[in-house]
Short mmCIF file of C-alpha atoms and ligand atoms in Angstrom, two decimals:
data_model
loop_
_atom_site.label_atom_id
_atom_site.label_comp_id
_atom_site.label_asym_id
_atom_site.label_seq_id
_atom_site.Cartn_x
_atom_site.Cartn_y
_atom_site.Cartn_z
CA MET A 1 25.66 130.28 -29.74
CA GLN A 2 23.65 133.50 -29.72
CA TYR A 3 23.23 135.10 -26.32
CA LEU A 4 19.81 136.22 -25.14
CA PRO A 5 19.28 139.87 -24.15
CA ILE A 6 18.79 140.18 -20.37
CA LEU A 7 15.92 142.47 -19.33
CA GLN A 8 17.00 145.33 -17.09
CA HIS A 9 15.10 146.72 -14.08
CA PRO A 10 12.69 148.64 -14.18
CA ASP A 11 11.43 146.78 -17.28
CA SER A 12 7.84 145.78 -16.46
CA ARG A 13 8.36 142.34 -18.08
CA LEU A 14 10.49 141.44 -15.04
CA ARG A 15 7.23 141.61 -13.04
CA VAL A 16 5.37 138.98 -15.10
CA LYS A 17 4.54 135.74 -13.24
CA ALA A 18 5.80 132.78 -15.28
CA THR A 19 3.44 129.92 -16.14
CA THR A 20 3.95 126.17 -15.76
CA VAL A 21 5.90 124.34 -18.48
CA GLU A 22 3.64 121.74 -20.10
CA SER A 23 5.73 120.57 -23.09
CA PHE A 24 9.13 119.00 -22.61
CA ASP A 25 10.23 119.33 -26.22
CA GLU A 26 13.28 120.35 -28.24
CA LYS A 27 12.22 124.00 -28.09
CA LEU A 28 12.44 123.92 -24.28
CA ALA A 29 15.85 122.19 -24.36
CA ASN A 30 17.14 124.82 -26.82
CA GLN A 31 15.85 127.60 -24.57
CA ALA A 32 17.68 126.08 -21.56
CA ASP A 33 20.92 125.79 -23.59
CA LYS A 34 20.67 129.44 -24.65
CA MET A 35 19.99 130.50 -21.07
CA LEU A 36 23.03 128.59 -19.78
CA ALA A 37 25.26 130.15 -22.47
CA THR A 38 23.85 133.61 -21.61
CA MET A 39 24.41 133.05 -17.87
CA TYR A 40 28.04 131.94 -18.36
CA ASN A 41 28.71 134.80 -20.79
CA ALA A 42 27.40 137.29 -18.20
CA ASN A 43 29.44 135.65 -15.39
CA GLY A 44 26.26 134.89 -13.50
CA ILE A 45 25.54 131.98 -11.19
CA GLY A 46 21.88 131.75 -12.19
CA LEU A 47 19.31 132.95 -14.70
CA ALA A 48 15.52 132.70 -14.80
CA GLY A 49 13.37 132.56 -17.94
CA THR A 50 11.69 135.81 -16.89
CA GLN A 51 15.00 137.68 -17.22
CA VAL A 52 15.23 136.76 -20.91
CA ASP A 53 11.56 137.46 -21.67
CA PHE A 54 10.61 133.74 -21.56
CA HIS A 55 7.67 133.52 -19.17
CA ARG A 56 7.65 129.81 -18.40
CA ARG A 57 8.92 128.31 -15.15
CA LEU A 58 12.49 127.50 -16.17
CA ILE A 59 15.71 128.38 -14.35
CA VAL A 60 19.39 127.56 -14.81
CA VAL A 61 22.05 127.68 -12.09
CA ASP A 62 25.76 126.96 -11.73
CA VAL A 63 27.42 127.87 -8.43
CA SER A 64 30.54 125.75 -9.04
CA GLU A 65 33.91 127.52 -9.13
CA SER A 66 34.94 125.54 -12.19
CA ARG A 67 31.74 126.61 -14.00
CA ASP A 68 31.06 123.05 -15.08
CA GLY A 69 28.10 122.19 -12.86
CA PRO A 70 25.02 123.39 -14.76
CA ILE A 71 21.63 122.66 -13.20
CA THR A 72 18.42 123.15 -15.16
CA LEU A 73 15.17 123.17 -13.20
CA VAL A 74 11.71 123.18 -14.76
CA ASN A 75 8.63 124.06 -12.67
CA PRO A 76 10.76 124.28 -9.49
CA GLU A 77 9.04 124.30 -6.11
CA ILE A 78 10.94 124.95 -2.94
CA LEU A 79 10.42 124.15 0.71
CA LEU A 80 12.45 126.23 3.17
CA ILE A 81 13.99 123.90 5.77
CA GLY A 82 17.02 125.80 7.04
CA GLU A 83 17.93 128.74 9.20
CA THR A 84 17.57 132.30 7.98
CA VAL A 85 20.91 133.75 6.94
CA SER A 86 21.95 137.10 5.50
CA SER A 87 24.06 137.07 2.36
CA GLU A 88 25.14 139.45 -0.37
CA GLU A 89 23.18 139.23 -3.61
CA GLY A 90 23.47 140.75 -7.03
CA CYS A 91 21.28 140.44 -10.11
CA LEU A 92 22.06 140.39 -13.80
CA SER A 93 18.90 142.48 -14.30
CA ILE A 94 20.16 145.17 -11.88
CA PRO A 95 23.86 145.58 -12.70
CA GLY A 96 26.04 147.38 -10.17
CA VAL A 97 23.67 146.85 -7.24
CA HIS A 98 24.52 144.48 -4.40
CA ASP A 99 22.89 144.20 -1.02
CA THR A 100 22.23 141.83 1.85
CA VAL A 101 19.13 139.65 1.71
CA LYS A 102 17.79 137.23 4.34
CA ARG A 103 16.93 133.76 3.02
CA SER A 104 16.91 130.14 4.15
CA ASP A 105 20.33 128.44 4.00
CA ARG A 106 18.78 125.05 3.21
CA ILE A 107 15.89 124.08 0.92
CA ASN A 108 14.23 121.04 -0.55
CA ILE A 109 13.62 121.35 -4.30
CA SER A 110 10.98 119.48 -6.30
CA ALA A 111 11.19 120.07 -10.03
CA LYS A 112 11.30 118.45 -13.45
CA SER A 113 14.47 117.88 -15.46
CA ILE A 114 14.61 119.17 -19.02
CA ASP A 115 13.35 115.78 -20.26
CA GLY A 116 10.33 115.89 -17.94
CA SER A 117 11.64 113.39 -15.39
CA THR A 118 11.04 114.12 -11.71
CA LEU A 119 13.87 115.69 -9.77
CA GLU A 120 14.08 115.97 -5.97
CA MET A 121 17.11 117.48 -4.28
CA GLU A 122 18.26 119.21 -1.14
CA ALA A 123 20.37 122.33 -1.54
CA GLU A 124 22.36 124.39 0.93
CA GLY A 125 24.58 127.45 0.99
CA MET A 126 25.01 129.44 -2.22
CA LEU A 127 23.02 126.94 -4.28
CA ALA A 128 20.03 127.29 -1.93
CA ILE A 129 20.29 131.09 -1.99
CA CYS A 130 20.61 131.22 -5.77
CA VAL A 131 17.64 128.88 -6.40
CA GLN A 132 15.47 131.04 -4.10
CA HIS A 133 16.59 134.18 -6.01
CA GLU A 134 15.76 132.53 -9.37
CA CYS A 135 12.38 131.20 -8.18
CA ASP A 136 11.55 134.75 -7.04
CA HIS A 137 12.21 135.93 -10.62
CA LEU A 138 9.61 133.42 -11.87
CA ASP A 139 7.08 135.15 -9.60
CA GLY A 140 8.10 138.64 -10.76
CA ILE A 141 10.03 139.36 -7.56
CA LEU A 142 13.46 141.05 -7.52
CA PHE A 143 15.99 140.81 -4.68
CA ILE A 144 15.59 144.54 -4.02
CA ASP A 145 11.93 143.83 -3.07
CA HIS A 146 13.33 142.12 0.05
CA LEU A 147 15.09 145.34 1.13
CA SER A 148 13.55 148.20 3.11
CA SER A 149 11.54 150.70 1.10
CA LEU A 150 14.15 153.36 1.94
CA LYS A 151 17.00 151.23 0.52
CA ARG A 152 14.93 150.39 -2.57
CA LYS A 153 14.13 154.08 -3.12
CA ARG A 154 17.84 154.96 -2.91
CA ILE A 155 18.75 152.20 -5.37
CA ASN A 156 16.08 153.28 -7.84
CA GLU A 157 17.19 156.91 -7.57
CA LYS A 158 20.82 155.87 -8.14
CA LEU A 159 19.81 153.83 -11.20
CA LYS A 160 17.83 156.77 -12.60
CA ARG A 161 20.86 159.07 -12.20
CA ALA A 162 23.50 156.70 -13.58
CA PRO A 163 22.28 153.31 -14.81
CA GLU A 164 24.92 150.55 -14.48
CA SER A 165 27.44 152.67 -12.51
O1 LIG B 201 19.39 135.87 -11.35
C1 LIG B 201 20.36 136.59 -11.54
O2 LIG B 201 20.21 137.77 -11.76
C2 LIG B 201 21.74 136.00 -11.46
C3 LIG B 201 22.42 136.34 -10.15
C4 LIG B 201 22.20 135.20 -9.19
C5 LIG B 201 22.52 135.44 -7.75
C6 LIG B 201 23.66 136.08 -7.34
C7 LIG B 201 23.92 136.24 -5.99
C8 LIG B 201 23.06 135.73 -5.05
C9 LIG B 201 21.92 135.10 -5.47
C10 LIG B 201 21.66 134.94 -6.82
C11 LIG B 201 23.89 136.54 -10.43
O3 LIG B 201 24.54 135.67 -10.88
S1 LIG B 201 24.52 138.09 -10.07
C12 LIG B 201 26.22 138.02 -10.50
C13 LIG B 201 27.07 137.11 -9.68
O4 LIG B 201 27.71 136.28 -10.26
C14 LIG B 201 27.15 137.15 -8.22
C15 LIG B 201 26.88 138.26 -7.44
C16 LIG B 201 26.98 138.22 -6.06
C17 LIG B 201 27.40 137.08 -5.42
C18 LIG B 201 27.70 135.97 -6.20
C19 LIG B 201 27.59 136.00 -7.57
ZN1 LIG B 202 18.41 138.17 -10.47
#
């Protein structure tokens, strides 16, 4: 399996808003397989199409410890139903940067499976956080956008000085 290159901040393609998937074909299934392989290879718990220069609304997630619980969501929509919690996030498109982000600890997800069937699920904890992070990517939003402008400025300055350190 060939891994997909992951776009790195500040690449402007990370700011593109992904469009709705209309065709549930073999090409889409292959793209999801490649994204899962790329996510596992990078030791990530999620990956959005946007991060691999695929600007359709497709995300993959696996928050299981055993790394055998892949979830593929097409055209995901989320409804925040939980309490706001602060948790540490990282991003495969911003290596070496971690910070605390406030998000809902419980969400309802409406999406399509890779075969186009309807999928409804409730998620909590790390899965809920990760799906929100990935859905942000589909809208061109990075987790650092949720930080104060001062923190973001410091992160961007650090990345300019020594990317990936
Ligand atoms: O979308 C991505 O860039 C993947 C990202 C997902 C994510 C991590 C943490 C919180 C929300 C979403 C990663 O997988 S970063 C690497 C990672 O495995 C990780 C980092 C911090 C906490 C847990 C996992
Ligand atoms: Zn990310």
